[in-house]
Amino acid sequence: AAGKSIFDKIQVDYNVFRKEESPIKILKEYYRKQLKAGEELWWIDPTAEESTVSPVIKPFKSLDDEIKERFICECMILFPEIFGSSTSKFERAAAYLIVRYNAVSANLRDIFTAGGRVEITVGEKKVVISRVAYNLYLRAKQIGPTFKSISKEKVENYWGFEINKNPLKVWLSIVEKYSEEAIIAFHEGTGSTRNG
């Protein structure tokens, strides 16, 4: 409504706001709640972990290989929808690439899916899986360490709910809803079983 201040909108009294140790965090939380699917904040006091360090936007292909790998693993964790079949499944990953890595890719989908289907051996038999599941298979052993390097708050922010148990187990249950073959690929890639 006309005449409403930002303090009215965020439902915090000005005197409380100005005495807050981290007032920007209150604003971030307010604006995050206003985001639509695929949208991302970039200008509002990023934490050290999510810092946009340069005003220069680079092509993804120019990033160091180690940074590319980190981005791919983070996307597999933060945006498990990439294992699904939605036509918009890479929108949040594309926004994340810009906000967190100062980079863009005209073919982001290809980073995860190029090359069609791939055959892997599961036990005694050959199984054909999607390229995105195969890319998880190749990086399965990096998922655990990458998970540990991402704050719980950041994971909860991207997943949209609080995590009250082992985040990796929660992630596996989310991924399984999108793709059974991604779960098979993960367990084969880590050499683990679904129960262990």
XYZ file of C-alpha atoms in Angstrom, residues 10-186:
177
model
C 9.180 -6.610 6.730
C 7.088 -6.295 9.908
C 9.993 -5.125 12.068
C 9.984 -1.948 14.116
C 12.672 0.543 13.051
C 14.150 0.733 16.555
C 14.463 -3.052 16.675
C 15.945 -3.087 13.163
C 18.603 -0.454 13.840
C 19.758 -2.246 17.013
C 19.949 -5.606 15.240
C 23.486 -7.039 15.007
C 22.904 -8.086 11.381
C 20.078 -5.925 9.966
C 20.869 -6.902 6.392
C 20.046 -10.528 7.262
C 16.461 -9.446 8.055
C 16.204 -7.774 4.642
C 17.705 -10.816 2.895
C 15.171 -13.111 4.540
C 12.311 -10.810 3.540
C 13.426 -10.547 -0.097
C 14.179 -14.293 -0.338
C 10.560 -14.983 0.601
C 9.461 -12.785 -2.321
C 11.518 -14.678 -4.925
C 9.795 -16.640 -7.669
C 11.093 -19.970 -8.985
C 14.454 -19.502 -10.713
C 15.082 -16.075 -9.154
C 18.083 -15.353 -6.951
C 19.392 -12.472 -4.811
C 22.832 -11.226 -5.721
C 23.196 -7.664 -4.557
C 22.275 -7.870 -0.906
C 25.227 -8.475 1.432
C 26.321 -11.963 0.411
C 28.051 -14.039 3.067
C 31.680 -14.994 2.507
C 30.501 -18.412 1.298
C 28.156 -16.971 -1.313
C 30.151 -13.893 -2.172
C 30.037 -12.420 -5.640
C 33.627 -11.265 -5.791
C 33.747 -9.404 -9.074
C 31.493 -7.245 -11.217
C 32.943 -9.054 -14.271
C 30.860 -11.900 -15.701
C 32.914 -14.658 -17.353
C 31.994 -17.577 -19.568
C 31.719 -20.856 -17.631
C 34.278 -22.486 -19.927
C 36.937 -19.982 -18.760
C 36.678 -21.076 -15.102
C 39.360 -23.337 -13.617
C 38.506 -27.032 -13.858
C 38.409 -27.324 -10.057
C 35.859 -24.501 -9.833
C 33.749 -26.048 -12.619
C 33.698 -29.341 -10.731
C 32.701 -27.618 -7.504
C 29.853 -25.820 -9.275
C 28.573 -29.088 -10.799
C 28.667 -30.911 -7.441
C 27.000 -28.001 -5.642
C 24.226 -27.941 -8.243
C 23.645 -31.675 -7.836
C 23.214 -31.064 -4.100
C 21.342 -27.750 -4.033
C 19.144 -28.331 -7.090
C 18.195 -32.023 -7.123
C 15.498 -31.210 -9.669
C 18.239 -31.426 -12.318
C 17.796 -35.208 -12.110
C 14.134 -34.862 -13.069
C 12.433 -34.308 -16.402
C 11.125 -30.739 -16.119
C 12.028 -28.431 -18.993
C 12.916 -25.725 -16.443
C 15.125 -27.931 -14.261
C 18.291 -25.865 -14.879
C 16.846 -22.406 -14.185
C 17.947 -22.228 -10.544
C 21.378 -23.637 -11.434
C 21.790 -20.943 -14.112
C 20.952 -18.168 -11.618
C 23.335 -19.758 -9.083
C 26.157 -19.796 -11.656
C 25.801 -16.047 -12.127
C 25.350 -15.145 -8.468
C 27.992 -17.409 -6.908
C 30.540 -17.823 -9.687
C 30.210 -14.637 -11.778
C 29.822 -16.813 -14.835
C 27.301 -17.626 -17.535
C 26.828 -20.545 -19.873
C 24.792 -20.541 -23.058
C 24.652 -24.350 -22.862
C 24.320 -25.070 -19.144
C 22.079 -28.074 -19.855
C 24.909 -29.692 -21.836
C 27.283 -29.483 -18.856
C 25.006 -32.011 -17.147
C 23.309 -33.888 -19.971
C 25.358 -33.817 -23.204
C 26.084 -37.192 -24.737
C 22.845 -39.118 -24.427
C 22.635 -42.311 -22.391
C 25.566 -44.279 -20.957
C 26.034 -47.910 -19.959
C 27.431 -48.799 -16.527
C 27.872 -52.126 -14.782
C 25.692 -52.670 -11.727
C 26.606 -55.908 -10.008
C 26.689 -58.481 -12.816
C 24.542 -56.636 -15.321
C 24.797 -53.664 -17.644
C 22.419 -50.771 -17.023
C 21.834 -47.818 -19.348
C 21.408 -44.497 -17.518
C 20.927 -40.860 -18.491
C 23.968 -38.631 -18.884
C 23.003 -36.542 -15.838
C 22.874 -39.740 -13.737
C 26.212 -40.789 -15.238
C 27.691 -37.419 -14.289
C 26.556 -38.098 -10.723
C 28.136 -41.570 -10.955
C 31.468 -39.934 -11.924
C 31.259 -37.444 -9.034
C 29.586 -39.618 -6.389
C 32.659 -39.654 -4.134
C 32.831 -35.839 -4.238
C 29.234 -35.362 -3.072
C 29.917 -36.110 0.620
C 32.898 -33.724 0.944
C 31.065 -31.030 -1.047
C 28.041 -31.421 1.232
C 30.259 -30.872 4.281
C 31.642 -27.668 2.773
C 28.189 -26.097 2.292
C 26.489 -24.545 5.313
C 23.252 -26.086 6.587
C 21.630 -22.648 6.249
C 22.535 -22.486 2.563
C 21.186 -25.984 1.863
C 17.958 -25.188 3.735
C 17.609 -21.928 1.806
C 17.813 -23.670 -1.566
C 15.718 -26.666 -0.563
C 13.099 -24.480 1.081
C 12.778 -26.395 4.353
C 14.665 -27.119 7.593
C 16.801 -30.235 7.788
C 16.415 -32.172 11.026
C 18.421 -35.269 10.093
C 21.458 -36.296 8.053
C 21.428 -33.935 5.024
C 22.946 -36.566 2.719
C 20.132 -39.018 3.517
C 17.550 -36.282 2.981
C 19.213 -35.432 -0.347
C 19.137 -39.082 -1.447
C 15.415 -39.287 -0.686
C 14.796 -36.105 -2.715
C 16.904 -37.330 -5.645
C 15.101 -40.676 -5.609
C 11.797 -38.867 -6.187
C 13.283 -37.409 -9.373
C 15.293 -40.355 -10.657
C 15.766 -43.960 -9.601
C 18.719 -44.262 -11.984
C 20.486 -41.319 -10.293
C 20.281 -43.216 -6.991
C 21.724 -46.345 -8.648
C 24.491 -44.202 -10.177
C 25.303 -42.595 -6.826
